[in-house]
Tab-separated table of C-alpha atoms in Angstrom:
chain	number	residue	atom	x	y	z
E	1	GLU	CA	206.892	25.949	148.848
E	2	MET	CA	205.702	25.573	145.241
E	3	SER	CA	203.139	22.994	146.387
E	4	GLU	CA	201.796	25.357	149.044
E	5	MET	CA	201.553	28.201	146.513
E	6	SER	CA	199.696	25.929	144.105
E	7	GLU	CA	197.258	24.834	146.802
E	8	ARG	CA	196.606	28.403	147.898
E	9	SER	CA	195.861	29.471	144.316
E	10	LYS	CA	193.834	26.262	143.694
E	11	GLN	CA	195.732	25.686	140.429
E	12	ASN	CA	196.044	21.973	141.133
E	13	VAL	CA	192.280	21.285	141.364
E	14	ALA	CA	191.245	21.321	137.695
E	15	HIS	CA	194.537	19.800	136.588
E	16	GLY	CA	194.078	16.858	138.966
E	17	LEU	CA	190.430	16.387	138.013
E	18	ALA	CA	191.310	16.276	134.311
E	19	TRP	CA	194.026	13.666	134.813
E	20	SER	CA	191.820	11.583	137.107
E	21	TYR	CA	188.982	11.695	134.573
E	22	TYR	CA	191.326	10.554	131.825
E	23	VAL	CA	193.218	7.826	133.691
E	24	GLY	CA	190.278	6.513	135.701
E	25	TYR	CA	187.600	6.662	132.996
E	26	LEU	CA	188.308	7.932	129.473
E	27	LYS	CA	191.437	5.847	128.931
E	28	ILE	CA	189.337	2.806	129.832
E	29	VAL	CA	186.178	3.468	127.827
E	30	LEU	CA	187.242	5.470	124.754
E	31	PRO	CA	189.261	2.691	123.072
E	32	ARG	CA	186.085	0.566	123.198
E	33	VAL	CA	183.615	3.184	121.947
E	34	LYS	CA	183.987	2.551	118.207
E	35	LYS	CA	183.477	-1.191	118.664
E	36	SER	CA	180.259	-0.551	120.602
E	37	MET	CA	179.049	1.884	117.931
E	38	GLU	CA	179.912	-0.591	115.190
E	39	GLU	CA	177.959	-3.357	116.919
E	40	PHE	CA	174.949	-1.085	117.292
E	41	SER	CA	175.218	0.072	113.686
E	42	ARG	CA	175.140	-3.498	112.369
E	43	ALA	CA	171.847	-4.042	114.193
E	44	ASN	CA	170.496	-0.572	113.333
E	45	PRO	CA	172.052	0.392	109.956
E	46	ASN	CA	169.821	3.426	109.430
E	47	LEU	CA	170.703	5.289	112.640
E	48	LEU	CA	174.499	5.616	112.646
E	49	VAL	CA	175.253	6.133	108.978
E	50	CYS	CA	178.138	8.578	109.541
E	51	ARG	CA	181.219	6.800	110.931
E	52	LYS	CA	182.799	10.125	111.923
E	53	THR	CA	180.172	10.401	114.663
E	54	TRP	CA	181.171	7.042	116.134
E	55	LYS	CA	182.758	8.600	119.187
E	56	LEU	CA	181.844	9.756	122.683
E	57	HIS	CA	180.660	13.373	122.686
E	58	ILE	CA	181.658	14.932	126.007
E	59	LEU	CA	179.805	18.040	127.168
E	60	VAL	CA	181.898	20.623	129.041
E	61	PRO	CA	179.660	23.483	130.267
E	62	LEU	CA	181.907	26.185	131.680
E	63	SER	CA	179.186	26.991	134.217
E	64	CYS	CA	179.712	23.458	135.613
E	65	ASP	CA	175.922	23.118	135.549
E	66	VAL	CA	175.483	19.407	134.814
E	67	TYR	CA	172.094	17.752	134.246
E	68	ASP	CA	171.681	14.131	135.271
E	69	ASP	CA	168.879	13.798	132.726
E	70	LEU	CA	169.692	15.188	129.279
E	71	GLU	CA	166.056	14.956	128.234
E	72	LYS	CA	165.164	17.441	130.971
E	73	ALA	CA	167.985	19.747	129.921
E	74	ASP	CA	166.620	19.976	126.359
E	75	SER	CA	163.427	18.410	124.993
E	76	ASN	CA	165.102	18.046	121.569
E	77	ILE	CA	167.379	15.408	123.110
E	78	GLN	CA	165.768	11.991	123.456
E	79	TYR	CA	167.260	8.827	124.921
E	80	VAL	CA	167.355	5.885	122.494
E	81	THR	CA	169.211	3.037	124.190
E	82	ASP	CA	172.446	2.026	125.906
E	83	LEU	CA	175.404	0.801	123.894
E	84	THR	CA	177.140	-2.485	124.685
E	85	GLU	CA	178.572	-2.260	128.176
E	86	THR	CA	182.126	-3.051	129.267
E	87	THR	CA	182.620	-5.017	132.500
E	88	LEU	CA	185.962	-4.893	134.334
E	89	ALA	CA	187.343	-5.498	137.808
E	90	ARG	CA	188.472	-2.114	139.150
E	91	ALA	CA	189.985	-1.220	142.537
E	92	GLY	CA	188.333	-4.107	144.353
E	93	THR	CA	184.968	-3.831	142.626
E	94	LYS	CA	184.062	-7.011	140.810
E	95	LYS	CA	182.373	-6.644	137.430
E	96	ARG	CA	182.309	-2.858	137.383
E	97	VAL	CA	180.118	-1.752	134.473
E	98	TYR	CA	180.973	1.028	132.018
E	99	LYS	CA	178.375	2.017	129.438
E	100	HIS	CA	177.244	4.936	127.308
E	101	SER	CA	173.811	6.091	126.233
E	102	LEU	CA	172.799	6.799	122.663
E	103	TYR	CA	170.581	9.819	122.034
E	104	ALA	CA	168.558	11.225	119.152
E	105	ILE	CA	169.115	14.981	118.747
E	106	ARG	CA	166.441	16.903	116.840
E	107	ASP	CA	167.683	19.948	114.900
E	108	GLU	CA	165.826	23.094	113.811
E	109	GLU	CA	164.767	21.366	110.578
E	110	ASN	CA	163.231	18.477	112.529
E	111	GLN	CA	165.982	16.105	111.398
E	112	LEU	CA	167.288	13.507	113.857
E	113	TRP	CA	170.982	13.055	114.581
E	114	HIS	CA	172.155	10.098	116.663
E	115	CYS	CA	175.206	10.048	118.908
E	116	ALA	CA	176.612	8.903	122.231
E	117	VAL	CA	176.781	11.920	124.527
E	118	GLU	CA	177.358	12.624	128.221
E	119	TYR	CA	178.636	15.351	130.519
E	120	ALA	CA	182.184	15.461	131.855
E	121	THR	CA	181.325	14.296	135.381
E	122	PRO	CA	184.260	16.048	137.190
E	123	LEU	CA	182.459	19.334	136.560
E	124	GLN	CA	179.929	18.232	139.157
E	125	SER	CA	182.770	18.216	141.689
E	126	LEU	CA	183.814	21.738	140.712
E	127	TYR	CA	180.235	22.926	141.091
E	128	ALA	CA	179.859	21.200	144.474
E	129	MET	CA	183.116	22.768	145.677
E	130	SER	CA	181.823	26.217	144.777
E	131	GLN	CA	178.783	25.513	146.998
E	132	ASP	CA	180.826	24.205	149.938
E	133	GLU	CA	182.215	26.691	152.460
E	134	CYS	CA	185.181	24.432	153.201
E	135	ALA	CA	186.413	24.645	149.593
E	136	ALA	CA	185.971	28.440	149.459
E	137	PHE	CA	185.471	28.452	145.690
E	138	SER	CA	183.998	31.645	144.249
E	139	ARG	CA	181.940	31.661	141.060
E	140	GLU	CA	184.808	33.363	139.215
E	141	GLU	CA	187.297	30.776	140.458
E	142	ARG	CA	184.953	28.003	139.372
E	143	LEU	CA	184.816	29.433	135.862
E	144	GLU	CA	188.601	29.645	135.650
E	145	GLN	CA	188.878	26.083	136.948
E	146	ALA	CA	186.376	24.886	134.333
E	147	LYS	CA	188.433	26.545	131.590
E	148	LEU	CA	191.620	25.019	132.939
E	149	PHE	CA	189.939	21.610	133.185
E	150	TYR	CA	188.910	21.798	129.533
E	151	ARG	CA	192.324	22.906	128.308
E	152	THR	CA	194.152	20.297	130.389
E	153	LEU	CA	191.828	17.502	129.258
E	154	GLU	CA	192.143	18.601	125.643
E	155	GLU	CA	195.949	18.444	125.822
E	156	ILE	CA	195.903	15.046	127.549
E	157	LEU	CA	193.576	13.532	124.945
E	158	LYS	CA	195.525	15.004	122.045
E	159	GLY	CA	198.563	13.109	123.248
E	160	SER	CA	196.703	9.835	123.812
E	161	LYS	CA	197.079	7.291	121.004
E	162	GLU	CA	194.539	4.965	122.636
E	163	CYS	CA	191.812	7.618	122.542
E	164	ALA	CA	192.519	9.087	119.108
E	165	ASP	CA	189.377	9.845	117.080
E	166	ALA	CA	187.157	8.317	119.774
E	167	TYR	CA	185.952	11.522	121.429
E	168	CYS	CA	184.617	14.997	120.766
E	169	LEU	CA	184.893	17.677	123.457
E	170	ILE	CA	181.981	20.119	123.338
E	171	ALA	CA	182.843	23.086	125.527
E	172	PHE	CA	180.323	25.908	125.746
E	173	GLU	CA	179.347	28.923	127.772
E	174	GLU	CA	175.605	29.096	128.200
E	175	ALA	CA	173.765	32.277	127.303
E	176	GLU	CA	172.798	34.593	130.154
E	177	GLU	CA	169.155	34.268	129.136
E	178	ALA	CA	167.961	30.669	129.141
E	179	GLU	CA	167.463	29.207	125.663
E	180	THR	CA	165.208	26.181	125.389
E	181	HIS	CA	167.256	24.301	122.786
E	182	PHE	CA	170.719	25.738	123.307
E	183	LEU	CA	172.274	22.381	124.206
E	184	SER	CA	170.839	20.438	121.267
E	185	ARG	CA	172.082	23.129	118.864
E	186	GLU	CA	175.588	22.885	120.321
E	187	ILE	CA	175.640	19.117	119.854
E	188	VAL	CA	174.166	19.257	116.340
E	189	TRP	CA	176.791	21.828	115.321
E	190	HIS	CA	179.545	19.314	116.082
E	191	LEU	CA	177.674	16.428	114.462
E	192	ARG	CA	177.338	18.479	111.298
E	193	GLN	CA	181.052	19.187	111.375
E	194	GLU	CA	181.781	15.479	111.637
E	195	HIS	CA	179.318	14.711	108.835
E	196	HIS	CA	180.986	17.237	106.526
E	197	GLU	CA	184.405	15.834	107.394
E	198	GLU	CA	183.289	12.358	106.318
E	199	ILE	CA	181.857	13.661	103.051
E	200	ALA	CA	185.101	15.528	102.390
E	201	VAL	CA	187.151	12.383	102.981
E	202	LEU	CA	184.932	10.280	100.703
E	203	GLU	CA	185.060	12.901	97.955
E	204	GLY	CA	188.723	13.657	98.463
E	205	SER	CA	188.016	17.365	98.939
E	206	HIS	CA	188.635	19.842	101.723
E	207	PRO	CA	185.935	19.917	104.423
E	208	GLN	CA	183.566	22.848	104.203
E	209	SER	CA	182.133	24.665	107.208
E	210	PRO	CA	178.515	23.629	107.647
E	211	SER	CA	175.702	26.105	107.322
E	212	THR	CA	174.087	26.322	110.733
E	213	ALA	CA	171.605	28.557	112.503
E	214	LEU	CA	173.831	28.949	115.531
E	215	ASP	CA	174.500	32.467	116.716
E	216	SER	CA	176.533	31.823	119.881
E	217	ALA	CA	179.832	33.704	120.083
E	218	GLU	CA	183.134	31.854	119.931
E	219	LEU	CA	184.123	30.790	123.414
E	220	ASN	CA	186.962	32.675	125.057
E	221	LEU	CA	188.948	30.179	127.099
E	222	GLN	CA	191.733	32.612	127.948
E	223	ILE	CA	193.474	31.846	131.247
E	224	SER	CA	196.043	34.590	131.082
E	225	VAL	CA	197.305	37.134	128.556
E	226	SER	CA	200.504	35.159	128.045
E	227	ASP	CA	198.808	31.778	127.695
E	228	LEU	CA	196.184	32.015	124.983
E	229	PRO	CA	194.304	28.824	124.051
E	230	GLN	CA	193.114	27.997	120.575
E	231	PRO	CA	189.459	28.910	119.769
E	232	LEU	CA	186.910	26.109	119.838
E	233	ARG	CA	185.542	27.132	116.455
E	234	THR	CA	187.203	28.532	113.366
E	235	ASP	CA	184.198	29.351	111.218
E	236	GLY	CA	183.554	32.823	112.568
E	237	PHE	CA	180.748	31.926	115.015
């Protein structure tokens, strides 16, 4: 009976997608990210100077609108190269390849920030379900599922020792009016945070909130009145 109720309310969709994403992908690739970044940094010492950014930055748009080409999503995001790939045998596929792309993100001061970044691919499934009559997903239900996906994934990763400090979840709700460089600003905001954290550690001081030009409101990921999530940002934005 509980299973039928869950299926009718679609509560199991985002939860299952988050666990599948973690077990079938993130748990495999995240423990190897820092090694790939370190190898690249040795060959290119001037690009990845901040070790705190040596992680996979995962984009979680609550609209579930995922671009296959980040350069088309925002012209301030430029592909640089692919990091060292990992090859494993998985579920009958010989030499399955896992790799991440490194990008240069240009900020409002024309400074370049380098990081590995990609979308959370399960969001494509949520979007496709909302377009398929068989799934009967409304736009509102899709939004709630995206929020639940983010919160579930966040909790899973927080409890994962293998993935500790190897990822950065970047959840955002896009502005109603299209902004040309919204995505690059979101990514740079987090890179600045990581940069300030590293400086604070080296100096032995408390990290300071970076001064940014962002004006997007703090995301509200509330699922229900009795189950309030923590805000994504704590600096007042």
